[in-house]
Tab-separated table of C-alpha atoms and ligand atoms in Angstrom:
chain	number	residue	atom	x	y	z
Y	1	UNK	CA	-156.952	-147.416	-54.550
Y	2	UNK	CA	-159.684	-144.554	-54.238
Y	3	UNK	CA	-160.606	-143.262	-51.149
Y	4	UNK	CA	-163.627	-143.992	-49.346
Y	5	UNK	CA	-164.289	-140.004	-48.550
Y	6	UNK	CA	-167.218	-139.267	-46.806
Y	7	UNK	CA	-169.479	-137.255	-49.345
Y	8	UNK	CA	-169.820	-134.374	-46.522
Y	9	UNK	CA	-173.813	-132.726	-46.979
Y	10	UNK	CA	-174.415	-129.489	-48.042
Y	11	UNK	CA	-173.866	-127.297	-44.786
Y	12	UNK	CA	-170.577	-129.385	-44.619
Y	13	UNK	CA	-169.311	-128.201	-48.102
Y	14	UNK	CA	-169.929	-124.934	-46.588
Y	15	UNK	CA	-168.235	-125.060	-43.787
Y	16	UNK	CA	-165.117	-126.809	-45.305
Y	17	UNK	CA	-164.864	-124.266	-47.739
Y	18	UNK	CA	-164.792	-121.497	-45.131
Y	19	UNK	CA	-161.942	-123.399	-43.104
Y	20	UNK	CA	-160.119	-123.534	-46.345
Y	21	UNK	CA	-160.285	-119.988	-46.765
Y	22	UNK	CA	-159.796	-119.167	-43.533
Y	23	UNK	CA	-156.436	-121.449	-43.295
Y	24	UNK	CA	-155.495	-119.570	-46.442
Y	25	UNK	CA	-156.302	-116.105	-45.267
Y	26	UNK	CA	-153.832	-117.169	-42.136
Y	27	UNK	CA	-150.947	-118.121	-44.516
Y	28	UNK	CA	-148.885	-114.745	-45.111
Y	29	UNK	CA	-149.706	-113.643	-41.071
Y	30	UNK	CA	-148.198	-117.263	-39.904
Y	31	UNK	CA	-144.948	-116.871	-42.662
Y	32	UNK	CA	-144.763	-112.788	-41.615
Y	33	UNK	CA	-144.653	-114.523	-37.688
Y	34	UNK	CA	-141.527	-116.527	-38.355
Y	35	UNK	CA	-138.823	-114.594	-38.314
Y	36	UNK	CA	-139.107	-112.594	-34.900
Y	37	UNK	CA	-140.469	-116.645	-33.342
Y	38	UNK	CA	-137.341	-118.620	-33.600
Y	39	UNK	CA	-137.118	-118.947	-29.560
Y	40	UNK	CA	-138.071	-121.623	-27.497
Y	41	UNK	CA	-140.673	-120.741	-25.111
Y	42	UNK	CA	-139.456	-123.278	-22.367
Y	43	UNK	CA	-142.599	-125.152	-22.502
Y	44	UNK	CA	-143.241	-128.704	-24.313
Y	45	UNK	CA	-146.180	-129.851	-26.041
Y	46	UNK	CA	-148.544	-132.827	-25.123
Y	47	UNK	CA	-145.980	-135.011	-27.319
Y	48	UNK	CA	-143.015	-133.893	-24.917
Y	49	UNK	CA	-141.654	-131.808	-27.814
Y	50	UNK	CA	-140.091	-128.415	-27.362
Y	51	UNK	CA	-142.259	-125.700	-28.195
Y	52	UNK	CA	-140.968	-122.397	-30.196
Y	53	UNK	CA	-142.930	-119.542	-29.528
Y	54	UNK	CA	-143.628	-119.540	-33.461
Y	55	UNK	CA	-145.960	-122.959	-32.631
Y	56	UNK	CA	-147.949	-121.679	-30.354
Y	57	UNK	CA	-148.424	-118.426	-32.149
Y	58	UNK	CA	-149.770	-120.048	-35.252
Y	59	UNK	CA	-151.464	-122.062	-32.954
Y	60	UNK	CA	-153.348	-119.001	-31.233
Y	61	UNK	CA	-154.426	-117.550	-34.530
Y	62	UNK	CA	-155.668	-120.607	-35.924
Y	63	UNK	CA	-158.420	-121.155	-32.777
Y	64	UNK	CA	-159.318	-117.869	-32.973
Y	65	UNK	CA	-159.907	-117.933	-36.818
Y	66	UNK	CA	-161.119	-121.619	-37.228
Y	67	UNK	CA	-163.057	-121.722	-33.789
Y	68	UNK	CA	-165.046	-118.568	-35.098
Y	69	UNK	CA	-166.833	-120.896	-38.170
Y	70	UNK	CA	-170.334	-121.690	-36.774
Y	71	UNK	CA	-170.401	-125.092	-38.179
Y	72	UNK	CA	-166.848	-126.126	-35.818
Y	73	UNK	CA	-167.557	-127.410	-32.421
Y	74	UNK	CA	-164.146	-128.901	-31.724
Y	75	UNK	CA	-160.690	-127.927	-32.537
Y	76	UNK	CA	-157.573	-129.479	-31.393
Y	77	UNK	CA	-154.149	-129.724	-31.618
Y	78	UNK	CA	-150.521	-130.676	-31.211
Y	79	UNK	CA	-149.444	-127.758	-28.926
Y	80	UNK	CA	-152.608	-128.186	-26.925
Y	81	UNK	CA	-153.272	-131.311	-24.062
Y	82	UNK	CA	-157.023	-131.845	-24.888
Y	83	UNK	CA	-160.257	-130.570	-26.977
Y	84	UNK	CA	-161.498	-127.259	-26.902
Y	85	UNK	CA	-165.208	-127.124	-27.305
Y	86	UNK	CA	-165.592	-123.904	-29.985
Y	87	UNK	CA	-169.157	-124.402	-30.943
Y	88	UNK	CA	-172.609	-125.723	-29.681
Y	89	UNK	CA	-174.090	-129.112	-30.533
Y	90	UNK	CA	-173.286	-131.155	-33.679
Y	91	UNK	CA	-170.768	-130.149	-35.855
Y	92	UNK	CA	-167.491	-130.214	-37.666
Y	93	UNK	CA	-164.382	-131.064	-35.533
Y	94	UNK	CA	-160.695	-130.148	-36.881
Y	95	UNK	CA	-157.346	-130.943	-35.826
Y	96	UNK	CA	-154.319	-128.720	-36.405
Y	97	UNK	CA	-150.472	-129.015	-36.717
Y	98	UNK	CA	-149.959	-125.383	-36.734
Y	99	UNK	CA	-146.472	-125.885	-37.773
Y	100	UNK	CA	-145.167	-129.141	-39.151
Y	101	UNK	CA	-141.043	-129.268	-38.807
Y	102	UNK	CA	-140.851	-126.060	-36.559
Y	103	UNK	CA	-137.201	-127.504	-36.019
Y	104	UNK	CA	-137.080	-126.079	-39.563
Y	105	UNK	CA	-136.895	-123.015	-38.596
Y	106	UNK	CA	-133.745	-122.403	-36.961
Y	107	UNK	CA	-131.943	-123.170	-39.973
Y	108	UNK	CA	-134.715	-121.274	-42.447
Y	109	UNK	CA	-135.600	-124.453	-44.279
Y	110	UNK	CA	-139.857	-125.580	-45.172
Y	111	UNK	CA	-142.119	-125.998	-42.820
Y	112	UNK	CA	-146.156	-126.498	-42.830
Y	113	UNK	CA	-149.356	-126.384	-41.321
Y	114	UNK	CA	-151.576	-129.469	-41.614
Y	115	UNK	CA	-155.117	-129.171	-41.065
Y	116	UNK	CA	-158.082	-132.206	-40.290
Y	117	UNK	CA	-161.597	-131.811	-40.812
Y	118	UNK	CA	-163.757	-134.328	-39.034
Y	119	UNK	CA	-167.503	-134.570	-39.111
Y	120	UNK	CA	-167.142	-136.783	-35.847
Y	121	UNK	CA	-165.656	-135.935	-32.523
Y	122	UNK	CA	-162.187	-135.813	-31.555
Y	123	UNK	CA	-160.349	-138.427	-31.595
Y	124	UNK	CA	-161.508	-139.545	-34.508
Y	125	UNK	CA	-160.951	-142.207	-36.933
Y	126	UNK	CA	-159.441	-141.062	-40.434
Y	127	UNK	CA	-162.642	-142.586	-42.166
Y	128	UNK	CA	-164.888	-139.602	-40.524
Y	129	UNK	CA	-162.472	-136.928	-42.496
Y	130	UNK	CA	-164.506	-134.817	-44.907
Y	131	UNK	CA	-161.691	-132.775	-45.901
Y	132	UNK	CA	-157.470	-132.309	-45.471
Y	133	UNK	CA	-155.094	-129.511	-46.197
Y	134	UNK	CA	-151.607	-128.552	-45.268
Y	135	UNK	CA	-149.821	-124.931	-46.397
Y	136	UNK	CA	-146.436	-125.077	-47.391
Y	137	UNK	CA	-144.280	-122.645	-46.529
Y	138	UNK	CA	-141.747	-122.550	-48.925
Y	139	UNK	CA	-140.624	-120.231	-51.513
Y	140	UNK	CA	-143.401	-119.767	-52.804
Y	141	UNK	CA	-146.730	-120.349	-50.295
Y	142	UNK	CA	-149.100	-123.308	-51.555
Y	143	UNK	CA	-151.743	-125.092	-49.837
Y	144	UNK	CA	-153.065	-128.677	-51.031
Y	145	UNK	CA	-156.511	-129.165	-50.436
Y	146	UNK	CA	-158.049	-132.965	-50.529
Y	147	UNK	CA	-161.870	-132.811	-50.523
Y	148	UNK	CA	-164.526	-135.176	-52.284
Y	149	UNK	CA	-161.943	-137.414	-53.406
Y	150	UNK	CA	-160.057	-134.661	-55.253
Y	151	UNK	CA	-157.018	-133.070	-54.471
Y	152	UNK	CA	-156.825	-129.153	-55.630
Y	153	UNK	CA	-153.108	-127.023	-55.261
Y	154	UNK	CA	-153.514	-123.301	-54.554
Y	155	UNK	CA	-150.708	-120.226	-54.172
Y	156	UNK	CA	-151.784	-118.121	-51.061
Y	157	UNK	CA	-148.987	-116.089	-51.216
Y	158	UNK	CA	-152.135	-113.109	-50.369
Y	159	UNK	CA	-153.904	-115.455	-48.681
Y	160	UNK	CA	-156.097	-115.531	-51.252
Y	161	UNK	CA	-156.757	-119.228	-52.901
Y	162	UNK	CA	-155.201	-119.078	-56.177
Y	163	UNK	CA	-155.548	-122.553	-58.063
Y	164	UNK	CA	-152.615	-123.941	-59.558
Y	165	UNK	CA	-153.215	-127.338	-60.196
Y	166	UNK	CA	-156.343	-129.688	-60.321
Y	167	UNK	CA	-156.982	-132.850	-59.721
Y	168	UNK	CA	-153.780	-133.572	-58.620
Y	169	UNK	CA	-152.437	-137.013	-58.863
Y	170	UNK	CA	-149.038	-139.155	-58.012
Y	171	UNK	CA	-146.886	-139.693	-61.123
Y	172	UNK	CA	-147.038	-143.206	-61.909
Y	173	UNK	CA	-143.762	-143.655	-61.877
Y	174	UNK	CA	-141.941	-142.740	-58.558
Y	175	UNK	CA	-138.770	-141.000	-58.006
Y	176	UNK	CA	-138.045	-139.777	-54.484
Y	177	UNK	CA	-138.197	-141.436	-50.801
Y	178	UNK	CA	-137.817	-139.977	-47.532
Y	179	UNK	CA	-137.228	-141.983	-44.570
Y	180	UNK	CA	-137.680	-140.723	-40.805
Y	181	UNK	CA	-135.658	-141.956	-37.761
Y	182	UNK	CA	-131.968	-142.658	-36.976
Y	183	UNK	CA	-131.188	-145.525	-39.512
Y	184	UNK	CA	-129.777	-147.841	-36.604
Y	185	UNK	CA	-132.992	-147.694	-34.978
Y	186	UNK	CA	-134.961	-149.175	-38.572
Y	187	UNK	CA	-136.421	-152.422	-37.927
Y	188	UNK	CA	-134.727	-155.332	-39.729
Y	189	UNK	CA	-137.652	-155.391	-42.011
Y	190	UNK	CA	-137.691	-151.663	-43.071
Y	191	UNK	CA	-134.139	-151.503	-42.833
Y	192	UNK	CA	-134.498	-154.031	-45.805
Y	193	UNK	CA	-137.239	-152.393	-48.038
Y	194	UNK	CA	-135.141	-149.086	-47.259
Y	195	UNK	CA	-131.966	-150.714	-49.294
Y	196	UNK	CA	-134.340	-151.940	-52.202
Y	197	UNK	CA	-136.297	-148.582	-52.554
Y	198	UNK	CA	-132.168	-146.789	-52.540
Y	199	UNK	CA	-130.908	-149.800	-55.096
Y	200	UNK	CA	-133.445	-148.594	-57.868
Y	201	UNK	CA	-131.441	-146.067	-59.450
Y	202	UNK	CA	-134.446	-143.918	-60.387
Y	203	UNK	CA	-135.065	-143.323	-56.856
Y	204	UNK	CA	-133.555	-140.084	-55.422
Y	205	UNK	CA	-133.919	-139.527	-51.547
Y	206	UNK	CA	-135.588	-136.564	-50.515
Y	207	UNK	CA	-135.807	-135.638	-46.659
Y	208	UNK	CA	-135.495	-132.145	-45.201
Y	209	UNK	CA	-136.928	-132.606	-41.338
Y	210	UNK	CA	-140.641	-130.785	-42.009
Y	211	UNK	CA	-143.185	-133.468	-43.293
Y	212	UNK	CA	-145.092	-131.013	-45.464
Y	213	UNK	CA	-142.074	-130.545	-47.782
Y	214	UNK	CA	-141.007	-134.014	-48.100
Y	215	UNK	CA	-144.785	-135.158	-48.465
Y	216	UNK	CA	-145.335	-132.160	-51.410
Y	217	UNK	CA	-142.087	-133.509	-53.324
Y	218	UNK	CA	-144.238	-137.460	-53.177
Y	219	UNK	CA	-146.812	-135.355	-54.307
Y	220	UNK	CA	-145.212	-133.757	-56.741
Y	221	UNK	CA	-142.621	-136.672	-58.309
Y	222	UNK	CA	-143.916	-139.582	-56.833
Y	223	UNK	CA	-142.496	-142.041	-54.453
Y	224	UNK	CA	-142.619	-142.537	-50.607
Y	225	UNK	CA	-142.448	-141.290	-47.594
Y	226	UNK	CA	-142.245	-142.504	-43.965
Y	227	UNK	CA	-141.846	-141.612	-40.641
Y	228	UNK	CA	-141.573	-145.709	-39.559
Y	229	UNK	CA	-141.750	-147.953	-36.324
Y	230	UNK	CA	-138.290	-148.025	-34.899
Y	231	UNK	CA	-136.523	-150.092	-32.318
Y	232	UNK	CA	-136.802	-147.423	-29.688
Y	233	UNK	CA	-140.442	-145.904	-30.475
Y	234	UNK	CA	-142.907	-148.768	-31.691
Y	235	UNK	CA	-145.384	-146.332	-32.575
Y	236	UNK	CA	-142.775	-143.819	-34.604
Y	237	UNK	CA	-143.188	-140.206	-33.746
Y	238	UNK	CA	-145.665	-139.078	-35.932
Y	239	UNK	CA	-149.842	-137.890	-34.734
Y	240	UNK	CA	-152.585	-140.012	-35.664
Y	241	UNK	CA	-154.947	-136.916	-35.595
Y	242	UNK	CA	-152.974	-134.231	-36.863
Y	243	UNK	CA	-150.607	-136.080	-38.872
Y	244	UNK	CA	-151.117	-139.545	-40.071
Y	245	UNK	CA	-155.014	-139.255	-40.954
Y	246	UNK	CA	-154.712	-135.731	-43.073
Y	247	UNK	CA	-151.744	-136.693	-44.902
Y	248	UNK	CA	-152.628	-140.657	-45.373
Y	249	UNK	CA	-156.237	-138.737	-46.681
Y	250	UNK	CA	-154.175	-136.348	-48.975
Y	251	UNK	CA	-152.091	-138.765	-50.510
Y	252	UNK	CA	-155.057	-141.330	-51.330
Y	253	UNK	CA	-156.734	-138.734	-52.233
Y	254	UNK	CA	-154.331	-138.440	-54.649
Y	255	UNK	CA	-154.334	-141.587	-56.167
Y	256	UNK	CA	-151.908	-143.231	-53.504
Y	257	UNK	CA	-151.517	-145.480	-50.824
Y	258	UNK	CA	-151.555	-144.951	-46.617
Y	259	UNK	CA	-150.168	-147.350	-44.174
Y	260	UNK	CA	-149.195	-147.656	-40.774
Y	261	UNK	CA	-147.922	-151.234	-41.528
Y	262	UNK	CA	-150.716	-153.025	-41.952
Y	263	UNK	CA	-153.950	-151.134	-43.437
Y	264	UNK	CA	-154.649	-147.522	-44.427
Y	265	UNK	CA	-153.910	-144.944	-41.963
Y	266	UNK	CA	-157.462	-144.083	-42.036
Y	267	UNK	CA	-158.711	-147.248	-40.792
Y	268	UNK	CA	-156.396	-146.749	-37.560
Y	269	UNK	CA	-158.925	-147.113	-34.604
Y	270	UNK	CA	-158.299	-143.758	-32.923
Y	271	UNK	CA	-157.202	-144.199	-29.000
Y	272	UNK	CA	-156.241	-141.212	-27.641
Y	273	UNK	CA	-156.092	-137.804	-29.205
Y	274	UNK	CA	-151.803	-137.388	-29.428
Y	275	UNK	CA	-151.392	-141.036	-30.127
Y	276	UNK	CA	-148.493	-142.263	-32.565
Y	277	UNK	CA	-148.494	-143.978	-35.418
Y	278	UNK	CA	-146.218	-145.082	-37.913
Y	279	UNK	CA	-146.809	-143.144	-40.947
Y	280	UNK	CA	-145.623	-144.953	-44.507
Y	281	UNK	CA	-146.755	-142.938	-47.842
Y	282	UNK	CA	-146.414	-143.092	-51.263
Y	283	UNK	CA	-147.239	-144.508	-54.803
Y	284	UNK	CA	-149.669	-148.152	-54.286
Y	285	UNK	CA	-146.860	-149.892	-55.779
Y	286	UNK	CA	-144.475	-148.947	-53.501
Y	287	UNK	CA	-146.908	-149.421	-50.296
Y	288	UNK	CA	-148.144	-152.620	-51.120
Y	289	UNK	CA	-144.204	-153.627	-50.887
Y	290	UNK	CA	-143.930	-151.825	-47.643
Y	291	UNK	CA	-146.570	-153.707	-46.404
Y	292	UNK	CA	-145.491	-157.232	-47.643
Y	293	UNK	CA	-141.606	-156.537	-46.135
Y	294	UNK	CA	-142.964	-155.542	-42.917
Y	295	UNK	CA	-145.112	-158.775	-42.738
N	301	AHG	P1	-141.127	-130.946	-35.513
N	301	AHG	O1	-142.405	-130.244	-35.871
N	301	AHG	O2	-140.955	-131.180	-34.046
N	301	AHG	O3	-139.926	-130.337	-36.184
N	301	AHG	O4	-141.264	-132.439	-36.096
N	301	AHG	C1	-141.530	-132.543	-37.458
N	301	AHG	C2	-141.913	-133.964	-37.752
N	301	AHG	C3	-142.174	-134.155	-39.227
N	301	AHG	O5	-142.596	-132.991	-39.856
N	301	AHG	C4	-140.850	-134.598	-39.761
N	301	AHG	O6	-141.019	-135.464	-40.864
N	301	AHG	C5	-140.233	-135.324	-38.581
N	301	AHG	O7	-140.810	-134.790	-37.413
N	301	AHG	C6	-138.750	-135.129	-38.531
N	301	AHG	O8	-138.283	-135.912	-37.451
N	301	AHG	P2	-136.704	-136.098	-37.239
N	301	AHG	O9	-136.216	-134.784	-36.702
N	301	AHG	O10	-136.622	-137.241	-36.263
N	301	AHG	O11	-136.117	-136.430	-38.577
């Protein structure tokens, strides 16, 4: 199903390609940060999540670099309660997870950064994205890039953008799955699609607590993902703005599908600027089946 991307104008293009670089140019100073930024800083974000001092690092240099582009007049994001106004007038507004699965860290497994970039103001609704991103940190540095309906892979090992693969696209046939939240707390319903996605023996699960890794192996093999509605937390636990609109735009980007249940993640009418949503990902097939189990 392709994407209805917004076909951002020329200044746009611009800017979007110098938040890509800057993101990239970020990449080895976030990764270097790590190490000495395993502690908690005794603070929560807006979500009520513990923070590590390594999120709101990455968070700091991201403003700093990203706020600097003179087409951004917004930026946002999960460590921080509300908008920050970077720029004059109309503009580009982005939204950052500056690290996706810093619970990853502890025990020195992947994490990412996700990045949004809205030509609309914050909240926004994932139909007003002109371009998505996320950098995984894993062994070797990558960042996906979806832009103009195209989704481009690049090392930034440097933090240089090194392209690695074009026009990337989900294997038509699917292999891995991922699925979020305590399995007691699955709905009936996706308790059920859960059992048929495990009983096809092709299907190999795939989950390792950070997103970005478990999204990049989807990418990369095929399948699904999802973080889903649960018994205890309607909504699930993932961000509309930081989460569920970049990824849902990556992955149809890509050739797949986005869901939060009932429609594409990017036709979620945005609410409030951490709101949930439950985030399902993945080859069409395997969406469309989602979507039918959870009617
Ligand atoms: P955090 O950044 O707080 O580690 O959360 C990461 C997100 C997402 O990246 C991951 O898929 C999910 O939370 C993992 O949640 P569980 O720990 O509940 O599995």
């Amino acid at each position: 199903m392709a994407t209805t991307v917004n076909p951002p104008n020329a200044s746009d293009a611009d800017s979007v390609d110098e938040i890509v670089r800057a993101v990239a140019s970020l990449a080895p100073e976030i990764r270097a940060c790590l190490p000495g930024r395993r502690v908690e800083r005794g603070e929560t974000n807006p979500s009520g999540e513990t923070q590590l001092a390594a999120d709101a690092h990455a968070d700091d240099l991201l403003l700093e670099e990203i706020g600097a582009i003179d087409d951004v007049v917004e930026y946002a994001s999960e460590e921080r309660e509300s908008v920050l106004d970077v720029g004059d007038g109309t503009g580009l507004s982005v939204g950052v997870d500056p690290l996706d699965g810093s619970s990853n860290l502890k025990p020195n497994n992947t994490m990412g950064t996700i990045v949004a970039v809205y030509d609309a103001p914050l909240p926004a609704s994932g139909r007003d994205l002109v371009a998505a991103a996320y950098v995984l940190y894993g062994p070797i540095t990558t960042m996906a890039v979806a832009r103009d309906g195209h989704v481009t892979e690049y090392v930034v090992d440097d933090g240089t953008l090194e392209a690695v693969r074009e026009e990337v696209e989900l294997p038509a046939d699917p292999l891995v799955y991922g699925f979020g939240g305590r399995v007691p707390d699955w709905t009936d319903e996706f308790a059920e699609y859960a059992r048929e996605v495990e009983s096809d023996e092709r299907m190999k699960l795939r989950y390792g607590g950070a997103m970005i890794g478990d999204i990049n192996q989807v990418l990369t093999y095929g399948g699904v993902f999802a973080y889903p509605t649960l018994e205890s937390a309607p909504e699930g636990k993932l961000r509309l703005q930081f989460e569920g609109n970049p990824i849902g735009y990556i992955i149809e980007c890509a050739g797949g599908r986005s869901s939060d249940g009932e429609r594409s993640l990017l036709a979620v009418e945005p609410t409030d600027l951490h709101q949930r949503v439950p985030l399902y990902v993945g080859n069409e097939g395997l969406i469309d089946r989602l979507e039918s189990a959870l009617a």
